[in-house]
XYZ file of C-alpha atoms in Angstrom:
759
model
C 158.662 -39.715 28.244
C 155.554 -41.692 27.328
C 155.867 -40.711 23.656
C 159.260 -42.433 23.575
C 157.636 -45.643 24.868
C 154.878 -45.880 22.244
C 154.982 -48.045 19.158
C 154.850 -45.966 15.921
C 152.379 -48.487 14.407
C 149.737 -49.151 17.050
C 150.317 -46.021 19.171
C 150.339 -48.086 22.383
C 153.166 -48.860 24.725
C 155.713 -51.235 23.270
C 155.055 -54.983 23.589
C 157.980 -57.271 22.865
C 159.864 -54.491 21.023
C 162.399 -55.493 18.382
C 165.264 -53.356 17.078
C 165.375 -52.801 13.335
C 168.739 -52.297 11.615
C 167.940 -48.579 11.354
C 167.841 -48.439 15.226
C 164.061 -47.820 15.354
C 161.753 -50.052 17.383
C 158.440 -51.745 16.632
C 156.293 -54.213 18.516
C 156.720 -57.800 17.392
C 152.917 -58.380 17.441
C 152.447 -55.215 15.374
C 154.999 -56.442 12.861
C 153.091 -59.732 12.517
C 149.502 -58.413 12.693
C 149.476 -54.765 11.609
C 152.317 -54.663 9.103
C 151.563 -57.292 6.447
C 151.969 -54.651 3.699
C 155.451 -53.929 4.993
C 156.532 -57.559 4.638
C 157.590 -57.974 1.035
C 158.382 -61.447 -0.312
C 161.644 -61.547 -2.205
C 161.513 -65.216 -3.281
C 159.123 -67.300 -5.432
C 155.515 -67.216 -4.200
C 153.772 -70.380 -3.082
C 152.396 -72.496 -5.956
C 148.802 -71.735 -5.000
C 149.421 -68.003 -5.047
C 151.253 -68.287 -8.358
C 148.407 -70.247 -9.891
C 145.811 -67.782 -8.615
C 147.774 -64.826 -9.877
C 148.587 -66.284 -13.325
C 146.318 -64.630 -15.943
C 146.950 -67.165 -18.640
C 149.501 -69.236 -20.382
C 150.756 -66.302 -22.420
C 151.461 -64.052 -19.489
C 154.976 -63.011 -18.672
C 156.788 -64.428 -15.729
C 157.011 -61.036 -14.097
C 153.269 -60.522 -14.297
C 152.611 -63.852 -12.571
C 154.920 -62.888 -9.759
C 153.120 -59.641 -8.926
C 149.380 -59.026 -9.348
C 149.926 -55.279 -9.464
C 150.418 -54.186 -13.053
C 152.731 -51.387 -11.960
C 154.856 -53.835 -10.005
C 154.831 -56.302 -12.899
C 156.029 -53.609 -15.254
C 158.974 -52.915 -13.002
C 159.751 -56.563 -12.297
C 159.861 -58.056 -15.807
C 162.594 -60.526 -16.562
C 164.219 -58.433 -19.262
C 163.719 -54.948 -17.725
C 166.715 -52.766 -16.884
C 165.002 -51.438 -13.745
C 164.666 -54.993 -12.384
C 168.369 -55.553 -12.842
C 169.218 -52.282 -11.105
C 166.985 -53.117 -8.142
C 168.595 -56.548 -7.830
C 172.023 -54.970 -7.730
C 170.835 -52.483 -5.090
C 169.416 -55.283 -2.957
C 172.465 -57.479 -3.133
C 174.768 -54.569 -2.283
C 172.714 -53.134 0.578
C 171.550 -56.241 2.387
C 175.067 -56.727 3.664
C 174.376 -54.002 6.201
C 170.960 -55.409 7.073
C 168.842 -52.660 5.499
C 168.454 -50.786 2.268
C 167.382 -47.299 1.233
C 164.389 -46.288 -0.821
C 162.971 -43.235 -2.548
C 159.222 -42.506 -2.318
C 157.499 -42.143 -5.665
C 154.052 -41.556 -7.103
C 153.666 -45.296 -7.439
C 153.897 -45.720 -3.686
C 151.561 -43.132 -2.110
C 151.880 -44.647 1.334
C 155.636 -44.094 1.324
C 156.412 -47.830 1.148
C 158.435 -49.118 -1.733
C 157.639 -52.710 -2.761
C 160.882 -54.398 -3.695
C 160.959 -56.648 -6.786
C 161.078 -60.374 -6.524
C 164.429 -62.113 -6.380
C 164.735 -65.752 -7.509
C 165.210 -68.150 -4.635
C 168.538 -69.993 -4.448
C 168.511 -73.552 -5.832
C 167.171 -76.150 -3.393
C 165.510 -73.629 -1.146
C 162.784 -75.139 0.996
C 159.283 -73.728 0.775
C 158.119 -75.110 4.080
C 155.805 -73.061 6.254
C 157.640 -70.659 8.533
C 157.077 -70.529 12.291
C 155.558 -67.506 14.123
C 157.410 -64.395 13.207
C 159.214 -66.023 10.278
C 158.824 -64.838 6.702
C 159.822 -66.148 3.297
C 163.397 -67.128 2.720
C 164.147 -63.733 1.194
C 161.828 -60.962 2.423
C 162.195 -57.361 3.530
C 160.556 -55.121 6.140
C 160.077 -51.370 5.740
C 160.551 -49.268 8.863
C 157.370 -47.260 9.561
C 159.431 -44.257 10.699
C 162.385 -43.804 8.350
C 160.970 -46.079 5.595
C 164.218 -47.950 5.146
C 163.857 -51.547 4.092
C 165.490 -54.300 6.152
C 166.036 -57.813 4.844
C 164.818 -60.868 6.784
C 166.634 -64.198 7.043
C 165.135 -67.665 7.550
C 164.045 -66.758 11.094
C 161.955 -63.848 9.841
C 161.046 -61.200 12.412
C 162.550 -63.367 15.158
C 165.907 -62.671 13.571
C 165.799 -59.088 14.903
C 167.100 -58.529 18.413
C 164.679 -57.926 21.263
C 165.080 -54.512 22.916
C 165.132 -55.821 26.454
C 166.163 -52.475 27.890
C 163.176 -50.704 26.348
C 160.922 -53.554 27.453
C 162.105 -53.204 31.050
C 161.631 -49.411 30.981
C 158.089 -49.833 29.635
C 157.281 -52.313 32.368
C 158.619 -50.000 35.083
C 156.632 -47.145 33.617
C 153.453 -49.235 33.568
C 153.974 -50.389 37.133
C 154.571 -46.834 38.291
C 151.482 -45.573 36.502
C 149.418 -48.425 37.915
C 150.646 -47.703 41.423
C 149.817 -44.031 41.029
C 146.273 -44.792 39.918
C 145.356 -47.830 42.029
C 141.951 -46.429 42.810
C 141.301 -44.825 39.450
C 138.249 -42.556 39.421
C 136.380 -41.018 36.537
C 137.797 -37.610 35.715
C 134.602 -36.191 34.211
C 131.947 -37.120 36.786
C 129.885 -34.260 38.163
C 128.860 -36.146 41.311
C 131.034 -36.481 44.383
C 132.631 -38.861 44.984
C 133.348 -39.722 41.351
C 132.409 -43.105 39.949
C 135.157 -45.711 39.465
C 136.779 -45.471 36.049
C 135.772 -48.104 33.526
C 138.113 -47.285 30.641
C 141.208 -45.221 29.885
C 141.632 -43.500 26.519
C 145.291 -43.756 25.616
C 145.044 -40.840 23.197
C 143.077 -38.477 25.450
C 144.770 -39.816 28.603
C 141.451 -39.411 30.451
C 139.668 -41.904 32.715
C 135.938 -42.400 32.017
C 133.211 -44.189 33.886
C 130.645 -46.043 31.762
C 128.139 -43.175 31.772
C 130.712 -40.485 31.017
C 132.230 -42.589 28.244
C 128.878 -42.849 26.457
C 128.218 -39.147 26.958
C 131.666 -37.627 26.370
C 133.628 -40.213 24.385
C 131.316 -42.003 21.932
C 132.816 -44.624 19.645
C 132.144 -42.599 16.501
C 133.495 -39.654 14.611
C 137.038 -38.619 15.544
C 136.873 -40.771 18.703
C 136.396 -43.952 16.684
C 140.152 -44.320 16.209
C 140.988 -43.848 19.888
C 142.052 -46.900 21.829
C 140.159 -47.570 25.054
C 141.849 -49.844 27.592
C 140.998 -50.861 31.161
C 142.217 -48.422 33.802
C 145.669 -49.081 35.280
C 145.656 -51.625 38.053
C 142.795 -53.714 36.621
C 143.202 -57.098 34.889
C 143.816 -56.721 31.199
C 145.156 -53.188 31.490
C 148.602 -52.401 30.055
C 151.065 -52.979 32.817
C 148.374 -54.200 35.167
C 147.347 -57.678 36.340
C 149.073 -60.375 34.277
C 150.670 -57.848 32.013
C 153.710 -57.571 34.245
C 154.934 -61.098 33.608
C 157.086 -60.175 30.648
C 160.741 -59.410 30.628
C 161.840 -57.872 33.835
C 158.767 -59.159 35.679
C 158.743 -61.410 38.675
C 161.455 -61.364 41.253
C 164.304 -60.202 38.991
C 165.305 -59.550 35.435
C 166.367 -62.573 33.395
C 169.981 -62.574 32.316
C 169.955 -62.002 28.517
C 171.272 -64.815 26.364
C 172.626 -64.838 22.842
C 170.015 -64.843 20.091
C 172.132 -67.351 18.122
C 173.039 -69.557 21.081
C 170.351 -69.796 23.715
C 172.635 -71.278 26.352
C 175.348 -68.624 26.081
C 175.366 -65.243 27.790
C 176.644 -62.105 26.103
C 180.254 -61.449 27.050
C 181.789 -59.331 24.241
C 180.773 -56.480 21.913
C 181.418 -56.516 18.180
C 182.349 -52.992 17.155
C 181.927 -53.732 13.452
C 178.422 -55.201 13.807
C 177.544 -52.934 16.741
C 175.946 -55.784 18.661
C 176.779 -57.884 21.736
C 178.083 -61.409 21.035
C 178.832 -64.505 23.048
C 181.950 -66.632 23.283
C 180.558 -69.236 20.908
C 179.876 -66.571 18.227
C 183.564 -65.749 18.323
C 184.538 -69.416 18.173
C 182.435 -70.051 15.080
C 184.339 -67.349 13.213
C 181.452 -65.147 12.120
C 183.056 -62.240 13.968
C 186.581 -63.538 13.690
C 187.931 -60.608 11.667
C 185.796 -57.976 13.436
C 186.992 -55.650 16.151
C 185.719 -57.032 19.482
C 185.848 -55.387 22.891
C 184.777 -56.349 26.391
C 181.066 -55.908 26.951
C 181.472 -54.120 30.309
C 184.052 -51.675 28.947
C 181.905 -50.761 25.946
C 178.891 -50.484 28.239
C 180.688 -47.928 30.401
C 182.077 -46.124 27.358
C 178.685 -45.772 25.706
C 177.114 -44.743 29.005
C 179.741 -42.026 29.327
C 179.087 -40.891 25.757
C 175.351 -40.825 26.367
C 175.828 -38.913 29.613
C 178.051 -36.403 27.844
C 175.509 -35.973 25.072
C 172.764 -35.621 27.672
C 174.718 -32.832 29.342
C 174.517 -30.818 26.148
C 170.824 -31.566 25.769
C 170.290 -30.730 29.438
C 172.004 -27.363 28.976
C 169.822 -26.640 25.968
C 166.740 -27.768 27.874
C 167.703 -25.464 30.739
C 168.150 -22.603 28.281
C 164.807 -23.476 26.721
C 163.109 -23.418 30.137
C 164.667 -20.074 30.928
C 163.612 -18.846 27.507
C 160.056 -20.038 28.155
C 160.066 -18.194 31.479
C 161.338 -15.153 29.638
C 158.596 -15.481 27.035
C 155.934 -15.885 29.746
C 157.276 -12.819 31.515
C 157.240 -11.079 28.154
C 153.583 -12.044 27.746
C 152.780 -10.544 31.124
C 154.785 -7.427 30.349
C 153.063 -7.066 26.977
C 149.690 -7.435 28.685
C 150.568 -4.889 31.362
C 152.179 -2.482 28.903
C 149.193 -2.860 26.594
C 146.824 -1.889 29.386
C 149.081 1.012 30.368
C 149.288 2.211 26.785
C 145.519 1.909 26.407
C 144.987 3.947 29.556
C 147.573 6.482 28.371
C 145.928 6.677 24.950
C 142.488 7.185 26.499
C 143.914 9.882 28.772
C 145.639 11.640 25.872
C 142.534 11.499 23.691
C 140.405 12.716 26.602
C 142.855 15.572 27.071
C 142.529 16.430 23.391
C 138.734 16.303 23.670
C 138.853 18.497 26.774
C 141.133 20.970 25.025
C 138.802 21.005 22.019
C 135.805 21.500 24.317
C 137.511 24.429 26.039
C 138.456 25.959 22.719
C 134.903 25.410 21.514
C 133.610 27.327 24.527
C 136.024 30.195 23.786
C 134.958 30.333 20.150
C 131.280 30.252 21.119
C 131.932 33.144 23.490
C 133.451 35.129 20.640
C 130.437 34.380 18.422
C 128.065 35.394 21.217
C 129.887 38.674 21.779
C 129.897 39.425 18.059
C 126.166 38.663 17.820
C 125.318 40.822 20.836
C 127.388 43.664 19.455
C 125.621 43.538 16.103
C 122.217 43.339 17.769
C 122.999 46.334 19.992
C 124.164 48.419 17.037
C 121.053 47.557 15.041
C 118.707 48.245 17.962
C 120.369 51.604 18.636
C 120.015 52.492 14.999
C 116.352 51.387 15.041
C 115.587 53.511 18.118
C 117.405 56.536 16.722
C 115.730 56.260 13.339
C 112.291 55.739 14.944
C 112.687 58.854 17.050
C 113.700 60.997 14.103
C 110.961 59.534 11.973
C 108.357 60.374 14.615
C 109.660 63.937 14.891
C 109.674 64.402 11.129
C 106.192 62.951 10.787
C 104.819 65.267 13.488
C 106.431 68.266 11.837
C 104.977 67.257 8.492
C 101.475 66.922 9.879
C 101.741 70.299 11.634
C 102.998 72.012 8.486
C 100.121 70.544 6.482
C 97.638 71.951 9.012
C 99.325 75.361 8.781
C 99.077 75.322 5.017
C 95.309 74.682 5.301
C 94.782 77.978 7.197
C 93.418 81.001 5.168
C 94.887 83.715 7.379
C 97.766 85.291 5.456
C 98.961 87.453 8.265
C 98.983 84.585 10.706
C 100.745 82.295 8.186
C 103.478 84.819 7.571
C 104.041 85.236 11.293
C 105.239 81.577 11.596
C 106.233 80.660 8.043
C 109.912 81.637 8.354
C 110.376 79.578 11.511
C 108.590 76.582 9.995
C 110.678 76.729 6.827
C 113.875 76.667 8.937
C 112.629 73.753 11.031
C 111.724 71.762 7.893
C 115.162 72.472 6.418
C 116.886 71.379 9.640
C 114.777 68.241 9.746
C 115.719 67.459 6.171
C 119.404 67.960 6.926
C 119.188 65.367 9.706
C 118.680 62.644 7.093
C 122.224 62.887 5.777
C 123.797 60.373 3.412
C 124.292 57.075 5.167
C 121.776 57.739 7.861
C 119.396 55.342 6.179
C 122.021 52.572 5.769
C 122.624 49.815 8.375
C 125.813 50.247 10.365
C 126.500 46.496 10.596
C 126.096 43.535 8.281
C 124.034 40.477 8.956
C 127.044 38.354 8.022
C 129.539 37.391 10.688
C 133.164 38.169 9.862
C 134.376 35.044 11.691
C 135.844 32.153 9.741
C 136.968 29.065 11.621
C 139.972 27.451 9.937
C 139.551 23.853 11.075
C 141.363 22.237 8.147
C 144.821 22.090 9.818
C 143.267 20.620 12.947
C 141.321 18.028 10.958
C 144.463 17.139 9.063
C 146.364 16.810 12.327
C 143.619 14.598 13.726
C 143.744 12.382 10.652
C 147.534 12.217 10.943
C 147.400 11.490 14.645
C 149.307 8.230 15.078
C 151.930 6.549 17.206
C 155.579 7.388 16.698
C 158.340 4.971 17.614
C 160.349 7.581 19.446
C 162.358 6.493 22.456
C 165.442 7.705 24.216
C 168.610 6.944 22.239
C 170.721 4.001 23.430
C 174.162 4.152 25.000
C 176.870 5.223 22.505
C 179.810 2.852 22.081
C 183.270 4.379 22.359
C 185.609 3.258 19.558
C 188.813 2.771 21.501
C 190.831 1.962 18.395
C 190.183 5.518 17.183
C 190.644 7.281 20.540
C 194.103 8.721 21.125
C 196.076 11.547 22.702
C 198.637 13.792 21.018
C 200.664 16.164 23.144
C 198.040 17.973 25.221
C 195.062 17.192 22.967
C 192.745 14.181 22.977
C 190.658 12.696 20.177
C 187.555 10.649 20.913
C 185.376 8.634 18.530
C 182.110 6.814 19.170
C 179.236 5.193 17.340
C 175.742 3.956 18.016
C 175.221 0.232 18.673
C 174.180 -1.932 15.717
C 170.489 -2.603 15.073
C 169.578 0.604 16.858
C 166.427 2.120 15.326
C 165.929 5.019 17.735
C 166.748 8.320 16.004
C 169.639 10.432 17.300
C 169.713 14.203 16.857
C 173.106 14.836 18.447
C 175.705 13.971 21.055
C 177.037 15.579 24.235
C 180.718 14.971 25.078
C 181.832 15.626 28.639
C 185.347 15.859 30.062
C 186.589 16.361 33.603
C 189.329 18.826 34.615
C 192.145 16.263 34.532
C 192.312 16.274 38.310
C 189.292 14.118 39.174
C 186.900 17.060 39.249
C 183.408 17.436 37.878
C 182.527 16.736 34.256
C 181.771 19.634 31.934
C 180.379 19.756 28.424
C 183.058 20.282 25.785
C 181.116 19.402 22.626
C 177.479 19.300 21.506
C 176.726 18.318 17.907
C 176.037 15.601 15.378
C 179.631 14.490 14.720
C 180.991 11.234 16.135
C 184.642 12.341 16.181
C 185.925 15.193 18.332
C 189.345 16.578 19.229
C 189.804 18.663 22.393
C 192.908 20.867 22.461
C 194.692 22.941 25.072
C 194.702 20.360 27.879
C 197.381 19.923 30.543
C 200.430 17.841 29.786
C 201.053 14.707 31.832
C 197.450 14.638 33.055
C 194.725 11.987 33.185
C 191.302 12.948 31.845
C 187.996 11.082 32.036
C 185.605 11.405 29.116
C 182.086 10.173 28.433
C 179.420 10.777 25.812
C 175.645 10.545 25.577
C 173.111 10.937 22.778
C 169.897 12.927 22.667
C 166.768 13.297 20.548
C 163.403 14.985 20.881
C 162.375 12.460 23.556
C 165.247 13.412 25.842
C 168.834 12.555 26.723
C 170.014 8.945 26.723
C 172.336 7.267 29.243
C 176.070 7.910 29.420
C 178.585 5.687 27.715
C 181.364 3.988 29.592
C 184.076 6.336 30.820
C 187.317 6.330 28.862
C 190.559 7.356 30.572
C 192.920 9.485 28.476
C 196.515 10.272 29.437
C 198.084 13.325 27.827
C 201.719 13.138 26.828
C 204.363 13.787 29.467
C 206.756 14.973 26.727
C 205.677 17.746 24.338
C 207.017 17.816 20.785
C 206.841 21.190 19.114
C 208.241 23.365 16.334
C 207.997 27.042 15.470
C 204.450 28.009 14.531
C 204.226 29.604 11.047
C 200.540 30.507 11.493
C 201.159 32.861 14.436
C 204.646 34.168 13.499
C 205.266 37.710 12.272
C 205.271 37.987 8.508
C 208.999 38.936 8.502
C 209.929 35.658 10.210
C 211.411 33.032 7.858
C 211.084 29.382 8.934
C 212.933 26.441 7.395
C 214.071 22.919 8.181
C 210.494 21.734 8.800
C 209.801 24.821 10.960
C 212.714 24.005 13.267
C 214.933 26.911 12.195
C 213.992 30.622 12.376
C 215.525 33.837 11.029
C 214.149 37.239 9.972
C 214.059 39.523 6.920
C 213.944 42.724 8.985
C 216.542 44.617 10.983
C 213.846 45.114 13.623
C 213.098 42.435 16.176
C 210.199 40.097 15.306
C 208.514 37.437 17.466
C 207.794 33.762 16.674
C 205.998 31.315 19.005
C 206.180 27.560 19.463
C 203.378 25.160 18.608
C 202.837 23.908 22.187
C 201.139 25.554 25.138
C 201.969 24.809 28.785
C 199.818 25.328 31.861
C 201.338 23.013 34.460
C 204.358 20.776 34.991
C 208.095 21.292 34.435
C 209.267 22.085 30.892
C 212.748 22.601 29.431
C 213.885 23.225 25.866
C 217.095 24.382 24.160
C 217.835 26.488 21.100
C 221.044 26.564 19.061
C 222.479 29.836 17.681
C 223.324 28.961 14.069
C 224.364 32.462 12.968
C 225.278 35.577 14.970
C 226.423 38.721 13.080
C 226.977 42.352 14.107
C 226.178 41.840 17.788
C 222.341 41.619 17.720
C 220.179 41.140 20.846
C 217.985 38.006 20.413
C 215.469 37.360 23.190
C 214.416 33.929 24.487
C 211.505 33.135 26.798
C 207.770 32.540 27.032
C 204.700 34.504 25.978
C 200.938 34.547 25.798
C 199.347 33.770 22.460
C 198.341 37.444 22.031
C 201.833 38.861 22.513
C 202.866 41.825 20.359
C 205.010 40.403 17.560
C 206.606 43.499 15.956
C 209.009 44.418 18.786
C 211.500 42.713 21.092
C 210.141 39.934 23.286
C 209.468 41.193 26.838
C 208.625 44.812 26.038
C 204.921 44.254 26.686
C 203.090 42.590 29.564
C 202.442 39.399 27.544
C 206.033 38.089 27.491
C 208.794 37.115 29.950
C 212.243 36.954 28.306
C 216.023 37.102 28.527
C 217.687 39.179 25.808
C 221.432 38.699 25.335
C 224.316 40.077 23.287
C 227.849 38.771 22.913
C 228.930 39.916 26.416
C 225.989 40.084 28.826
C 222.257 39.414 29.313
C 219.179 41.043 30.893
C 215.728 39.847 32.015
C 212.847 41.870 30.614
C 209.094 42.069 31.232
C 206.812 45.059 30.619
C 209.895 46.837 29.125
C 211.609 46.597 32.540
C 215.290 45.482 32.371
C 216.639 43.660 35.440
C 219.498 41.397 36.585
C 222.303 42.274 34.201
C 224.556 39.200 34.062
C 227.937 38.797 32.410
C 228.238 36.166 29.699
C 226.779 36.345 26.213
C 226.236 34.239 23.146
C 228.003 33.689 19.867
C 227.674 31.381 16.913
C 227.291 27.793 18.161
C 226.004 28.756 21.608
C 223.067 26.934 23.240
C 220.330 28.745 25.182
C 218.131 26.728 27.552
C 214.734 27.734 28.978
C 213.372 26.073 32.136
C 209.679 26.750 32.866
C 208.700 25.242 36.218
C 204.937 25.731 36.588
C 204.918 23.652 39.756
C 207.096 26.312 41.465
C 205.824 29.050 39.120
C 209.255 30.363 38.072
C 211.314 30.795 34.899
C 215.089 30.179 34.631
C 217.552 30.592 31.721
C 220.769 28.747 30.796
C 223.613 29.464 28.361
C 225.764 26.534 27.284
C 224.428 24.411 30.136
C 225.135 26.972 32.886
C 222.435 28.900 34.726
C 222.408 32.539 33.648
C 221.844 34.562 36.785
C 219.168 33.845 39.422
C 215.669 32.567 38.559
C 214.463 35.239 36.214
C 210.764 35.488 37.121
C 208.585 34.340 40.028
C 204.798 33.852 40.359
C 204.421 32.817 36.733
C 200.922 31.422 36.238
C 198.660 30.779 33.257
C 199.086 29.335 29.780
C 202.416 30.019 28.064
C 204.032 29.201 24.740
C 207.750 29.029 23.882
C 208.735 32.373 22.300
C 211.706 33.940 20.508
C 212.450 37.389 19.034
C 215.283 38.028 16.549
C 216.321 40.103 13.539
C 218.085 39.334 10.282
C 221.515 39.042 11.948
C 220.540 35.932 13.925
C 219.447 32.401 13.000
C 218.247 30.008 15.710
C 217.245 26.295 15.573
C 215.468 23.991 17.970
C 217.825 21.197 18.981
C 217.019 17.750 17.575
C 218.228 16.034 20.778
C 218.479 18.175 23.860
C 220.585 16.990 26.826
C 218.900 16.853 30.211
C 219.619 19.707 32.563
C 222.331 18.300 34.874
C 221.266 19.936 38.124
C 217.607 19.013 37.643
C 217.709 15.554 35.992
C 214.393 14.228 37.296
C 212.333 17.338 36.773
C 213.293 18.153 33.207
C 211.149 17.183 30.256
C 213.278 17.331 27.107
C 211.940 18.681 23.856
C 212.702 17.850 20.267
C 210.552 18.273 17.162
C 208.746 15.185 15.886
C 206.461 15.347 12.849
C 203.472 13.140 13.522
C 200.360 15.064 12.564
C 198.981 18.558 12.876
C 196.077 19.359 15.215
C 194.555 22.841 15.418
C 193.793 24.288 18.839
C 192.772 27.564 20.399
C 196.371 28.257 21.437
C 198.097 27.307 18.191
C 198.968 24.038 16.525
C 201.385 21.286 17.409
C 202.615 17.883 16.390
C 201.770 14.989 18.707
C 202.596 11.495 19.780
C 199.598 9.130 19.976
C 198.827 7.133 23.100
C 195.918 4.674 23.283
C 193.626 5.020 26.322
C 192.153 2.394 28.594
C 188.446 1.997 29.369
C 186.635 1.549 32.665
C 183.010 1.591 33.748
C 181.512 4.756 34.995
């Protein structure tokens, strides 16, 4: 808070602060003693000053008024700039201050306003303390706005009594806290009493420490040294507390215009408190005036409200600073950990290289020993043969020297053979080295050196949590579509995603998709079931965390048509695949586009044409049913075939339960598949046809129909509910909403948006 209590001119605590029209404060003594350049005369100068400044009789009037040539150039009597400045002054002094623009001609940021002629009859008497010329201005040292002065001069500005009282309380508190002020730099104990206090350093010095640590030269020359708090002459100490607010109680403020009147009202237009006499004189007669106490409370409330916002920001700033300090500690700790990890990794690389070096040296040693052994063996072998040959040669030479023919001929044949055998021992290659002196080992270190040079840090971390895009997630019939994306500003690479789905009954999750796409459709699910889905991303660093779990509800009503992709080629579909007939006289099979695995399902078919007493078959089938013969003849279908008089149930070519009652043109055949009870029942024109046709029906089934060219059948657009089973029946009608391919066919679906919960 101390910075708020210091004068912007002298840098010390405020003394007799005055409020400028721009709402800034300055000390009254500073304004009189330290701010003479900021006091600009706006009337005629005194005669002595005019005479001293006049250069000669031929000088212009503007030059005599201002000794500065730049100022004289701007203040000439006939100049347009002078006229503009006069207009600016006269228009802005109504509010008590004027604006200015710094220029190169005013390097200190203070604009000197031109002189304005004094009104006729104006007195040039000397002004009292704090008073200036009749028309002067003061430039604020903070915002540099100029404020005009009246006849009272600086005393015309209001005293900031509130600030003065706060300064005095602050000084008293500081003096009480440092009654026995000690030097803060003494090495001895106890410390010497403080002799001075540096207001800039905020340090107490004894005389010796001041000379040693705070000499009055260099950068310390501009520091202000004052007596320590609590001593006579110190700010706020001794006699310094006899200002406003001193003594037994604070003096009740009186009007600056009328010394005997207390403030009682507040002028909203002038934004200043006024007394009753000010209102009587009419100066504020046309201004909006409110009770002083009410405005006091109102402004206090406004200040408190504004402080609440600042307090919240300050609290956030403190928390942010704590966060930054924690971040510093974390950075320091993580840096040490990373350094240790780097040293360990490099040491591991060095160890691996050392081990590999030992292996390579072992190979070189083995190769060298092998070569040496081969050469030594060859040397020994060659030496032995050479010694034998040399001995034989010497012996033969001695034999040749003998002169006994008979004796020579006795051994000559044997010697000739021995010499020939000895010569044959030196075959081709016997006198060539078996090994080379060169080593056939070449160490390819270039890739390793390149890898070492490329060894660097990679910013690879686990991928973040994927965000499910609920607006794109939907269900259609018994399929679900999920979409997701990575969060914005995510720089961690993603190599793929793993989508998991439970079994629709609260069981364990299982993987249903692994890949790079962010949109996936899962088909072949149960109708009227609730599935939980979640997704996670992965990269070379590992698998990231799961996303939130999305809940998907499959449709309780399935919309389907005949499936052209799985129908026999003789089947002819029309009416948006809702009507089926055949080109062949043989029975052909067509399936529906929906697959059922649980729940209760009911659908109806209308006989549009019935000629020559054919036997159409209605029922259910697996997707791999045989399609070139009547439905029910193989083990993949369960059906009722019917003519114009009677019907039979058929499965695995077994005919059972002959029942009277057939079909004709306009008849309606209903199929009830109850997978909760695992049975199949048929109806003709709303009446049950025989007993339940099949029991223990389990698995995945599709609506099926077989017919020939004499029959045409259509799915009903609006099927009535089965009367004896109104709550268990799910009605079916075709609805074209969008094709989705699945492992059991294709169907059209109705979209339902899911909800989202946390995992």
